[in-house]
Coordinates of C-alpha atoms in Angstrom, one line a residue:
M178 CA 23.8 -29.6 47.9
W179 CA 23.3 -30.9 51.4
T180 CA 25.7 -33.8 51.7
K181 CA 24.1 -36.2 54.1
E182 CA 20.9 -38.2 54.2
F183 CA 18.1 -37.0 56.6
Q184 CA 16.8 -39.8 58.9
C185 CA 13.7 -38.3 60.6
G186 CA 11.2 -40.3 62.6
G187 CA 8.5 -37.9 61.5
H188 CA 7.7 -36.6 65.0
E189 CA 10.5 -34.0 65.3
S190 CA 9.6 -30.4 65.5
A191 CA 12.4 -29.2 63.2
L192 CA 14.4 -30.8 60.4
L193 CA 17.8 -30.3 62.0
D194 CA 16.5 -32.1 65.1
C195 CA 16.5 -35.3 62.9
R196 CA 19.4 -37.8 62.8
S197 CA 21.5 -37.8 59.6
S198 CA 23.7 -40.4 58.0
G199 CA 27.4 -40.6 58.9
S200 CA 28.7 -40.7 55.3
A201 CA 28.5 -37.7 53.0
R202 CA 27.1 -37.7 49.5
N203 CA 29.4 -36.3 46.9
T204 CA 27.1 -36.1 43.9
C205 CA 23.4 -35.5 43.1
S206 CA 22.0 -36.2 39.6
P207 CA 20.6 -33.2 37.7
G208 CA 16.9 -32.6 38.4
K209 CA 16.9 -34.3 41.8
A210 CA 16.8 -31.3 44.1
V211 CA 13.8 -31.8 46.4
G212 CA 10.6 -29.9 45.6
L213 CA 7.8 -30.1 48.3
T214 CA 4.2 -29.0 48.6
C215 CA 2.6 -28.9 52.0
S216 CA -1.2 -28.9 52.2
E217 CA -2.8 -25.8 53.7
P218 CA -3.7 -26.1 57.4
V219 CA -7.4 -25.9 56.6
R220 CA -10.1 -28.4 57.5
L221 CA -13.9 -28.9 57.6
E222 CA -15.0 -30.5 60.9
G223 CA -18.1 -32.2 62.3
R224 CA -20.1 -33.5 59.3
G225 CA -18.5 -36.9 58.6
S226 CA -17.0 -35.9 55.2
R227 CA -13.7 -34.1 54.7
C228 CA -15.4 -31.7 52.2
T229 CA -18.2 -30.5 54.4
G230 CA -18.5 -29.0 57.9
T231 CA -17.3 -26.1 60.0
L232 CA -14.3 -24.3 58.4
E233 CA -11.3 -24.2 60.6
V234 CA -7.8 -22.8 60.0
K235 CA -4.6 -23.4 61.9
Q236 CA -2.2 -20.6 62.6
G237 CA -0.5 -21.7 65.7
K238 CA -3.8 -23.3 66.9
W239 CA -7.0 -24.4 65.2
R240 CA -9.9 -21.9 65.3
P241 CA -13.2 -21.7 63.4
V242 CA -13.7 -18.9 60.8
I243 CA -16.3 -16.1 61.3
G244 CA -19.0 -16.7 58.7
S245 CA -21.4 -13.7 58.5
E246 CA -20.1 -12.3 55.2
W247 CA -18.9 -15.2 53.2
T248 CA -20.0 -15.8 49.5
L249 CA -19.4 -18.8 47.3
K250 CA -16.7 -16.8 45.6
K251 CA -14.7 -16.9 48.8
A252 CA -15.7 -20.4 49.6
A253 CA -14.3 -21.6 46.3
V254 CA -10.8 -20.7 47.6
A255 CA -11.3 -22.8 50.7
C256 CA -12.5 -25.8 48.6
R257 CA -9.5 -25.5 46.4
D258 CA -7.1 -25.4 49.5
L259 CA -8.9 -28.5 50.7
D260 CA -8.5 -30.2 47.3
C261 CA -12.2 -30.7 47.2
G262 CA -14.4 -29.9 44.2
S263 CA -16.5 -26.8 43.6
A264 CA -18.1 -24.7 46.4
V265 CA -21.8 -25.8 46.7
S266 CA -23.1 -23.9 49.7
V267 CA -21.9 -21.6 52.4
G268 CA -23.8 -20.5 55.6
W269 CA -23.3 -19.5 59.2
R270 CA -24.7 -20.4 62.5
E271 CA -24.9 -18.5 65.8
E272 CA -23.4 -20.3 68.8
S273 CA -24.5 -19.6 72.3
S274 CA -21.4 -17.7 73.3
V275 CA -18.6 -15.6 71.8
R276 CA -15.3 -17.4 71.1
S277 CA -12.0 -16.8 69.4
V278 CA -12.2 -17.0 65.6
W279 CA -10.2 -16.2 62.5
R280 CA -11.5 -13.4 60.3
I281 CA -10.5 -13.8 56.6
K282 CA -10.2 -10.7 54.5
S283 CA -12.0 -10.9 51.2
E284 CA -9.7 -8.7 49.2
C285 CA -6.7 -10.8 50.4
I286 CA -8.0 -14.2 49.2
H287 CA -9.5 -12.7 46.0
S288 CA -6.0 -11.6 45.1
G289 CA -4.9 -15.3 45.0
S290 CA -3.5 -15.7 48.5
A291 CA -4.0 -18.8 50.5
L292 CA -6.5 -18.7 53.4
R293 CA -3.8 -18.9 56.1
D294 CA -2.1 -15.9 54.7
C295 CA -5.2 -13.7 55.0
V296 CA -6.4 -14.4 58.6
T297 CA -6.6 -11.9 61.5
S298 CA -7.6 -12.8 65.1
D299 CA -11.2 -11.8 66.2
S300 CA -14.0 -12.9 68.5
S301 CA -17.6 -13.8 67.4
S302 CA -20.4 -16.2 68.0
Y303 CA -21.1 -16.5 64.2
I304 CA -19.3 -19.6 62.8
L305 CA -18.9 -20.6 59.1
D306 CA -20.3 -23.8 57.7
L307 CA -19.2 -24.9 54.2
T308 CA -20.0 -27.6 51.7
C309 CA -17.8 -28.5 48.8
S310 CA -18.5 -31.1 46.2
D311 CA -16.4 -34.2 47.1
S312 CA -15.5 -35.7 43.7
V313 CA -16.7 -33.3 41.0
R314 CA -15.6 -29.9 39.9
M315 CA -15.8 -27.4 37.1
V316 CA -12.5 -25.6 36.0
D317 CA -11.8 -22.6 33.7
G318 CA -15.5 -21.5 33.5
T319 CA -17.1 -18.1 33.9
S320 CA -18.8 -19.2 37.2
L321 CA -19.0 -22.1 39.6
C322 CA -21.7 -23.5 37.4
S323 CA -19.7 -23.7 34.2
G324 CA -16.3 -25.1 33.1
R325 CA -14.5 -28.2 32.0
L326 CA -15.8 -31.2 34.0
E327 CA -13.3 -33.0 36.2
V328 CA -13.9 -36.0 38.4
K329 CA -11.7 -37.3 41.2
S330 CA -11.1 -40.9 40.3
D331 CA -9.4 -42.0 43.5
Q332 CA -9.7 -40.4 46.9
S333 CA -6.4 -41.8 48.0
N334 CA -4.2 -40.2 45.3
Q335 CA -6.4 -37.1 44.8
R336 CA -6.0 -37.1 41.0
W337 CA -8.6 -35.1 39.0
S338 CA -9.5 -36.5 35.6
S339 CA -11.3 -35.0 32.6
V340 CA -14.3 -36.8 31.1
C341 CA -14.5 -37.8 27.5
E342 CA -17.6 -36.5 25.6
A343 CA -18.4 -40.0 24.4
D344 CA -18.8 -41.2 28.0
F345 CA -21.2 -38.5 29.1
D346 CA -24.7 -37.5 28.1
Q347 CA -27.6 -35.2 29.1
Q348 CA -28.8 -37.3 32.1
D349 CA -25.2 -37.4 33.4
A350 CA -25.1 -33.6 33.1
E351 CA -28.4 -33.2 35.1
V352 CA -26.8 -35.1 38.0
V353 CA -23.6 -33.0 37.9
C354 CA -25.6 -29.7 37.9
R355 CA -27.8 -30.9 40.7
E356 CA -24.7 -32.0 42.7
L357 CA -23.1 -28.6 42.3
G358 CA -26.3 -26.8 43.4
C359 CA -26.8 -25.2 40.0
G360 CA -29.8 -25.1 37.6
A361 CA -30.5 -27.4 34.7
P362 CA -27.7 -28.0 32.1
S363 CA -27.9 -25.5 29.2
V364 CA -24.7 -26.3 27.2
L365 CA -22.9 -29.7 26.9
K366 CA -20.0 -29.5 24.4
G367 CA -16.5 -31.0 24.0
A368 CA -13.6 -28.6 24.6
F369 CA -16.0 -25.7 25.3
Y370 CA -13.8 -24.5 28.1
G371 CA -10.4 -25.5 26.7
E372 CA -8.5 -28.7 26.1
V373 CA -5.9 -30.1 28.5
E374 CA -3.4 -32.9 28.8
A375 CA -5.0 -34.0 32.1
P376 CA -5.7 -37.7 32.7
M377 CA -9.1 -39.0 31.4
W378 CA -11.8 -40.8 33.2
T379 CA -11.8 -44.3 31.6
K380 CA -15.4 -45.5 31.9
E381 CA -18.8 -44.4 30.5
F382 CA -21.2 -42.9 33.0
Q383 CA -24.7 -44.4 32.9
C384 CA -26.8 -42.1 35.1
G385 CA -30.6 -42.4 35.4
G386 CA -30.8 -38.6 36.0
D387 CA -32.2 -38.7 39.5
E388 CA -29.0 -39.5 41.4
S389 CA -27.6 -37.0 43.9
A390 CA -24.0 -37.4 42.9
L391 CA -22.2 -38.4 39.7
L392 CA -20.2 -41.1 41.4
D393 CA -23.5 -42.7 42.6
C394 CA -24.2 -43.5 38.9
R395 CA -23.5 -46.8 37.3
S396 CA -20.6 -46.9 34.9
S397 CA -19.7 -49.3 32.0
G398 CA -17.6 -52.4 32.7
S399 CA -15.1 -51.8 29.9
A400 CA -12.4 -49.0 30.2
R401 CA -11.7 -46.5 27.5
N402 CA -8.0 -46.2 26.5
T403 CA -8.1 -43.1 24.3
C404 CA -10.2 -40.0 23.8
S405 CA -9.9 -37.8 20.7
P406 CA -8.4 -34.3 21.1
G407 CA -11.1 -31.6 21.7
K408 CA -13.5 -34.1 23.3
A409 CA -13.1 -33.3 27.0
V410 CA -16.6 -32.5 28.4
G411 CA -17.4 -28.8 28.8
L412 CA -20.6 -28.1 30.7
T413 CA -22.7 -25.0 31.5
C414 CA -25.5 -25.3 34.1
S415 CA -28.0 -22.5 34.2
E416 CA -27.9 -20.2 37.1
S417 CA -30.6 -20.7 39.8
V418 CA -32.2 -17.3 39.3
R419 CA -35.8 -16.4 38.5
L420 CA -38.3 -13.5 38.4
K421 CA -41.6 -14.3 40.1
G422 CA -45.0 -12.6 40.0
G423 CA -44.5 -10.4 37.0
D424 CA -46.3 -10.2 33.7
S425 CA -43.6 -12.3 32.0
R426 CA -40.6 -14.4 32.9
C427 CA -38.4 -11.3 32.5
A428 CA -40.2 -9.2 35.2
G429 CA -41.1 -9.7 38.9
T430 CA -39.5 -10.3 42.2
L431 CA -35.9 -11.5 41.9
E432 CA -35.3 -14.9 43.6
L433 CA -32.2 -17.0 43.8
K434 CA -31.7 -20.6 44.8
R435 CA -28.8 -21.7 47.0
G436 CA -30.2 -24.7 48.7
E437 CA -33.5 -23.0 49.0
W438 CA -35.3 -20.3 46.9
R439 CA -35.3 -16.8 48.6
P440 CA -36.0 -13.3 47.4
V441 CA -33.1 -10.9 47.0
F442 CA -32.6 -7.9 49.3
G443 CA -33.0 -4.9 47.1
S444 CA -32.6 -1.4 48.7
D445 CA -29.3 -0.5 47.0
W446 CA -29.6 -2.0 43.5
T447 CA -29.0 0.0 40.3
L448 CA -29.5 -0.8 36.6
K449 CA -25.8 -1.6 36.6
E450 CA -26.3 -4.7 38.9
A451 CA -29.7 -5.5 37.3
A452 CA -28.1 -5.9 33.9
V453 CA -26.2 -8.9 35.3
A454 CA -29.4 -10.5 36.5
C455 CA -31.1 -9.9 33.1
R456 CA -28.1 -11.5 31.3
E457 CA -28.2 -14.6 33.6
L458 CA -31.9 -14.9 32.9
D459 CA -31.2 -14.6 29.2
C460 CA -33.6 -11.7 29.0
G461 CA -32.8 -8.4 27.3
S462 CA -31.6 -5.1 28.7
A463 CA -32.4 -4.0 32.3
V464 CA -35.3 -1.5 32.1
S465 CA -36.1 -0.8 35.8
V466 CA -35.2 -1.9 39.3
G467 CA -36.8 -1.0 42.6
G468 CA -37.4 -2.3 46.1
R469 CA -40.6 -2.8 48.0
K470 CA -41.2 -3.0 51.7
E471 CA -43.1 -6.1 52.9
S472 CA -45.1 -6.2 56.2
S473 CA -42.6 -8.4 58.0
V474 CA -38.9 -9.4 58.0
R475 CA -38.0 -12.6 56.2
S476 CA -34.9 -14.6 55.1
V477 CA -33.4 -13.1 52.0
W478 CA -30.2 -13.3 50.0
W479 CA -28.0 -10.2 50.1
I480 CA -25.9 -9.7 47.0
R481 CA -22.8 -7.6 47.2
S482 CA -22.6 -5.0 44.4
D483 CA -18.8 -5.0 44.2
C484 CA -18.8 -8.8 43.7
V485 CA -21.4 -8.6 40.9
Q486 CA -19.7 -5.7 39.2
S487 CA -16.4 -7.7 39.1
G488 CA -18.1 -10.1 36.6
T489 CA -18.9 -12.8 39.1
A490 CA -22.3 -14.7 38.8
L491 CA -25.1 -13.7 41.2
R492 CA -25.1 -17.0 43.0
D493 CA -21.4 -16.7 43.8
C494 CA -21.9 -13.3 45.5
V495 CA -24.8 -14.0 47.9
T496 CA -24.8 -14.1 51.7
S497 CA -27.7 -15.0 54.0
S498 CA -29.5 -12.1 55.6
S499 CA -33.0 -11.0 56.9
S500 CA -34.9 -8.0 55.6
S501 CA -38.4 -6.7 54.7
Y502 CA -37.0 -4.9 51.6
I503 CA -37.5 -7.1 48.5
L504 CA -36.1 -6.5 45.0
G505 CA -38.3 -6.1 42.0
L506 CA -36.8 -6.1 38.5
T507 CA -37.9 -5.6 34.9
C508 CA -35.9 -6.7 31.9
S509 CA -36.9 -6.3 28.3
D510 CA -38.3 -9.6 27.1
S511 CA -37.2 -9.8 23.5
V512 CA -35.0 -6.7 22.7
R513 CA -31.5 -5.8 23.8
M514 CA -28.5 -3.6 23.0
V515 CA -25.0 -5.2 22.9
G516 CA -21.6 -3.7 22.6
G517 CA -22.6 -0.1 23.5
S518 CA -21.4 2.3 26.1
S519 CA -24.6 2.2 28.1
L520 CA -27.9 0.3 28.3
C521 CA -29.3 2.9 25.8
S522 CA -26.8 2.2 23.0
G523 CA -25.5 -0.7 21.1
R524 CA -26.1 -3.2 18.3
L525 CA -29.8 -4.1 18.3
E526 CA -30.7 -7.7 18.9
V527 CA -34.1 -9.3 18.9
K528 CA -35.2 -12.7 20.3
S529 CA -37.1 -14.4 17.6
D530 CA -38.3 -17.5 19.5
Q531 CA -38.7 -17.9 23.2
S532 CA -38.3 -21.6 22.9
N533 CA -34.7 -21.6 21.5
Q534 CA -33.6 -18.3 23.0
W535 CA -31.7 -17.2 19.9
W536 CA -30.8 -13.5 19.6
L537 CA -30.8 -12.1 16.1
S538 CA -29.2 -8.9 14.7
V539 CA -31.5 -6.6 12.5
C540 CA -30.6 -5.5 9.0
E541 CA -30.5 -1.7 8.5
A542 CA -32.8 -2.0 5.5
D543 CA -35.5 -3.5 7.7
F544 CA -35.5 -0.8 10.4
D545 CA -36.3 2.9 10.3
Q546 CA -36.8 5.9 12.7
Q547 CA -40.2 4.9 13.8
D548 CA -39.0 1.4 14.7
A549 CA -36.1 3.1 16.7
E550 CA -38.6 5.2 18.6
V551 CA -40.4 2.0 19.8
V552 CA -37.2 0.3 20.8
C553 CA -35.9 3.3 22.8
R554 CA -39.3 3.5 24.6
E555 CA -39.3 -0.2 25.3
L556 CA -35.9 0.1 27.0
G557 CA -36.9 3.1 29.1
C558 CA -34.5 5.4 27.3
G559 CA -35.0 8.8 25.6
A560 CA -35.6 9.5 21.9
P561 CA -33.3 7.9 19.2
S562 CA -30.4 10.1 18.4
V563 CA -28.2 7.9 16.2
L564 CA -29.3 5.1 13.8
Q565 CA -26.5 3.7 11.7
G566 CA -25.4 0.3 10.5
A567 CA -22.3 -1.3 12.1
L568 CA -22.0 1.6 14.6
Y569 CA -21.3 -0.9 17.4
G570 CA -19.4 -3.6 15.5
E571 CA -20.3 -6.2 12.9
V572 CA -21.0 -9.9 13.9
E573 CA -21.6 -13.2 12.3
S574 CA -24.8 -13.8 14.3
P575 CA -28.0 -14.8 12.5
M576 CA -30.2 -12.0 11.2
W577 CA -33.9 -11.1 11.7
T578 CA -35.5 -11.9 8.3
K579 CA -38.4 -9.5 8.0
E580 CA -38.9 -5.8 7.8
F581 CA -40.3 -4.0 10.9
Q582 CA -43.3 -1.7 10.1
C583 CA -43.9 0.2 13.4
G584 CA -46.3 3.1 13.6
G585 CA -44.1 4.6 16.3
H586 CA -46.7 4.4 19.2
E587 CA -46.3 0.7 20.0
S588 CA -44.9 -0.3 23.5
A589 CA -42.7 -3.1 22.2
L590 CA -40.9 -3.9 18.9
L591 CA -42.5 -7.3 18.6
D592 CA -46.0 -5.6 18.8
C593 CA -45.2 -4.0 15.4
R594 CA -46.4 -5.4 12.1
S595 CA -43.7 -7.0 9.9
S596 CA -43.4 -7.6 6.2
G597 CA -44.8 -10.8 4.8
S598 CA -41.7 -11.7 2.8
A599 CA -38.5 -12.8 4.4
R600 CA -35.0 -11.4 3.7
N601 CA -32.4 -14.0 2.9
T602 CA -29.3 -11.8 2.9
C603 CA -28.0 -8.6 4.6
S604 CA -24.9 -6.8 3.3
P605 CA -21.8 -6.7 5.6
G606 CA -21.7 -3.7 7.9
K607 CA -25.5 -3.2 7.8
A608 CA -26.5 -4.6 11.2
V609 CA -28.5 -1.9 13.0
G610 CA -26.6 0.2 15.6
L611 CA -28.8 2.4 17.7
T612 CA -28.2 5.2 20.3
C613 CA -31.1 6.4 22.3
S614 CA -30.7 9.7 24.2
E615 CA -30.4 9.5 28.0
P616 CA -33.6 10.8 29.7
V617 CA -31.9 13.7 31.5
R618 CA -32.9 17.4 31.6
L619 CA -32.2 20.7 33.4
V620 CA -35.3 22.7 34.3
G621 CA -36.0 26.2 35.7
G622 CA -32.8 27.8 34.4
D623 CA -32.1 30.6 31.9
S624 CA -31.3 28.1 29.2
R625 CA -31.6 24.4 28.5
C626 CA -28.1 24.0 29.8
A627 CA -28.8 25.3 33.3
G628 CA -31.3 24.4 36.0
T629 CA -32.4 21.7 38.4
L630 CA -31.1 18.3 37.3
E631 CA -33.9 15.8 36.6
L632 CA -33.8 12.2 35.5
K633 CA -36.6 10.1 34.0
Y634 CA -36.5 6.6 35.4
Q635 CA -39.1 3.9 35.9
G636 CA -41.6 6.2 34.0
E637 CA -41.3 9.3 36.1
W638 CA -39.2 12.5 36.2
R639 CA -37.6 13.2 39.6
P640 CA -34.8 15.7 40.7
A641 CA -31.4 14.2 41.4
F642 CA -29.8 14.2 44.8
G643 CA -26.0 14.1 45.2
S644 CA -24.5 15.7 48.2
D645 CA -21.0 14.7 47.2
R646 CA -21.3 15.7 43.5
T647 CA -18.4 17.6 42.0
L648 CA -17.7 19.2 38.6
K649 CA -16.2 15.9 37.6
E650 CA -19.5 14.2 37.8
T651 CA -21.4 17.2 36.5
A652 CA -19.3 17.1 33.3
V653 CA -21.1 13.8 32.5
V654 CA -24.5 15.5 32.7
C655 CA -23.3 18.4 30.4
R656 CA -22.0 15.9 27.9
E657 CA -25.2 13.8 27.9
L658 CA -27.2 17.1 27.3
D659 CA -24.8 18.1 24.5
C660 CA -24.0 21.2 26.4
G661 CA -20.5 22.5 27.0
S662 CA -18.3 22.2 30.0
A663 CA -19.5 22.1 33.6
V664 CA -19.4 25.6 35.1
S665 CA -21.0 25.2 38.6
V666 CA -22.9 22.8 40.8
T667 CA -25.0 23.9 43.7
L668 CA -26.9 21.9 46.4
I669 CA -30.3 23.5 47.1
Q670 CA -32.4 22.7 50.2
E671 CA -36.1 22.8 49.6
S672 CA -38.8 23.4 52.2
S673 CA -40.0 19.7 52.3
V674 CA -38.8 16.2 51.6
R675 CA -39.7 14.7 48.2
S676 CA -38.9 11.7 46.0
V677 CA -35.5 11.9 44.3
W678 CA -33.0 9.8 42.5
I679 CA -29.7 9.2 44.2
I680 CA -26.8 9.0 41.8
T681 CA -23.6 7.4 43.1
S682 CA -20.4 9.2 42.2
D683 CA -18.2 6.1 41.9
C684 CA -20.6 4.6 39.4
V685 CA -20.7 7.7 37.2
Q686 CA -16.9 8.0 37.4
S687 CA -16.6 4.4 36.1
G688 CA -18.1 5.5 32.8
Y689 CA -21.7 4.5 33.4
A690 CA -24.7 6.6 32.3
L691 CA -26.6 8.5 35.0
R692 CA -29.7 6.2 34.7
E693 CA -27.6 3.2 35.4
C694 CA -26.3 4.7 38.6
A695 CA -29.7 5.8 40.1
T696 CA -31.5 4.5 43.1
S697 CA -34.8 5.7 44.6
A698 CA -34.7 7.8 47.8
S699 CA -36.3 10.8 49.6
S700 CA -34.6 14.1 50.3
S701 CA -35.1 17.9 50.5
Y702 CA -31.7 18.5 48.8
I703 CA -31.6 18.8 45.0
L704 CA -28.9 19.7 42.5
Y705 CA -28.7 22.9 40.4
L706 CA -26.3 22.7 37.5
T707 CA -24.9 25.1 35.1
C708 CA -23.1 24.1 31.9
S709 CA -21.4 26.5 29.6
D710 CA -23.4 25.7 26.5
F711 CA -20.1 26.6 24.8
G712 CA -19.9 23.5 22.6
R713 CA -22.6 24.6 20.1
K714 CA -21.9 28.4 20.1
P715 CA -18.2 28.1 19.2
T716 CA -19.3 25.7 16.5
V717 CA -21.7 28.2 14.9
L718 CA -19.1 31.0 15.3
I719 CA -16.3 28.9 13.7
I720 CA -18.6 28.1 10.8
R721 CA -19.4 31.8 10.2
V722 CA -15.7 32.8 10.4
V723 CA -14.7 30.1 8.0
A724 CA -17.5 31.1 5.6
L725 CA -16.3 34.8 5.8
L726 CA -12.7 33.9 5.2
L727 CA -13.6 31.7 2.2
T728 CA -15.7 34.5 0.8
L729 CA -12.8 37.0 1.2
L730 CA -10.5 34.5 -0.4
L731 CA -12.7 34.1 -3.4
V732 CA -13.2 37.9 -3.9
T733 CA -9.4 38.5 -3.6
T734 CA -8.7 35.8 -6.1
A735 CA -11.2 37.2 -8.6
L736 CA -9.7 40.7 -8.3
C737 CA -6.2 39.3 -8.8
F738 CA -7.3 37.5 -12.0
Y739 CA -9.0 40.7 -13.2
C740 CA -5.9 42.9 -12.6
K741 CA -3.6 40.4 -14.4
A742 CA -6.0 40.4 -17.3
C743 CA -5.9 44.2 -17.5
R744 CA -2.1 44.3 -17.5
G745 CA -1.9 41.7 -20.2
Q746 CA -3.7 43.8 -22.9
K747 CA -1.6 45.5 -25.7
P748 CA -2.2 49.3 -25.8
G749 CA -3.5 50.9 -29.1
R750 CA -1.4 53.5 -31.1
Q751 CA -3.0 56.6 -29.7
E752 CA -2.6 55.3 -26.2
N753 CA 1.0 54.6 -26.8
I754 CA 1.6 58.2 -28.0
E755 CA -0.1 59.7 -24.9
L756 CA 1.9 57.4 -22.6
D757 CA 5.1 58.5 -24.3
D758 CA 4.2 62.1 -23.9
Y759 CA 3.4 61.6 -20.2
N760 CA 6.6 59.8 -19.5
L761 CA 8.9 62.3 -21.3
G762 CA 7.3 65.3 -19.7
V763 CA 7.6 67.5 -22.9
P764 CA 5.5 68.0 -26.0
A765 CA 6.7 66.1 -29.0
A766 CA 6.6 69.2 -31.2
E767 CA 9.2 71.1 -29.1
G768 CA 11.9 68.5 -30.0
G769 CA 14.1 69.3 -27.0
L770 CA 15.8 65.8 -27.4
T771 CA 17.4 64.0 -30.2
E772 CA 15.6 61.0 -31.6
E773 CA 18.0 58.6 -30.0
E774 CA 17.7 60.3 -26.6
G775 CA 14.0 60.3 -26.9
A776 CA 14.0 56.6 -27.5
Q777 CA 16.2 56.0 -24.4
G778 CA 13.9 58.2 -22.4
A779 CA 10.9 56.3 -23.5
E780 CA 12.7 53.1 -22.4

């Protein structure tokens, strides 16, 4: 231990520049070694609140941060370093001249590092503005709009307190969701995001519902001393996402609200990203996604694919941009597949009532091949290939109670007739699991396992383009076609440009189906693939060989039994005499041997 007392004035530049006591300390009690946390050299300047303004970081000197590529996911790190609440909004402004700034690497701060540890020097005129909630935050949730609610009870000591369920109601939740820039509250439940030993807020909130911040609400005069375990408020606010201009709430132009509603820039979206949007909208599976070009450039939200694919909510992944390309999206309204390896496989679930948004499993006894054909068509997939109960896991979810009676030609499952009587029970392991084939084919070759690769998506067959395609990606196609191994892949240039589907290699290599990795484009290059078709042929040959071997084995066994039966018969008297004559080699009448010698010879 250091043996003297430090006596700093506080203005010194180094600790050893401080005075120290003349006398030395001989002992120090256990557990008394100094532990220290310094706040990060981060601040928000120019807005009158310490939790909103221009983000600045000090590394030697204070500089603003370049802001053209920031998302709420990154902003949440800055809010945490500032000991503010959740990230509410992030934007950038262009100044009149270029200045020295700090650039902060996304991959660095996403790994858990502090802002100051991730900066590099740069120059720019684009400066980051950030707003954090001052006294409310969500912790341990799946997005910035969900988690266990915590309130900062005292700005001076910076303590965050959980809120007891008995002190919080739906109107209070509406205020919190609005304060955090989220949609309306969808779940309000004690201990939904875990229970902690954190301090509890001691008074009841009494919001009218129209306040802009929770601490603007009135609260009860009396303080609560206790809160039962498992009663800390867990809150989920709906994401501010919608589809506009389509035939239903699950189809149309994708728009997102972060301060204001804007359409989403959509030139590079695949079904993989679209599935996240459908899930946040509580629609079914992603069916189609495409961009359209408008007549003029407008303000849009650009959503980074890598951010969405990491499991982050859409709102946490947006940055402001301008474009004339707008994203259109179609989700299935009342049918989805869950737990499968692609959007065309999984346990079938049906939404029984648009008002309560419940998803129900379907009993195998209430579903047949014609029903499966309708579902696969509704989801934009190929024909059904596997229909089996519990193929994708069994769950305790509610069950659809009536039998589907589809003709097979309907466009949606809920367009089908259903039985009049309701089913009360369904045996365990009987929830419908369905696999639809992927709409992929090879055309123009010598067999169905060779030719130009074509993919049906958004209702039309197009050839696939992939200038960087290797046998590794080609093997996925061969497998989906139930052909053998990939033999060759050739890039062919046609005489004119045509509409194609671009299939991204990294998406396919991640295990996604081809249709989930396709985007629309134009090109004169198309792919010609050859698969071995070896998978089925060896199977037939093996079956024939095994059948032949079994036949030979049966014949051999029968002959053995026959021979043993023949040896086991006792010969008659005449036969015995002839055998003796043959073995001795002399006629019995000649008597060349004695009777005893003849008996020995016979033996």
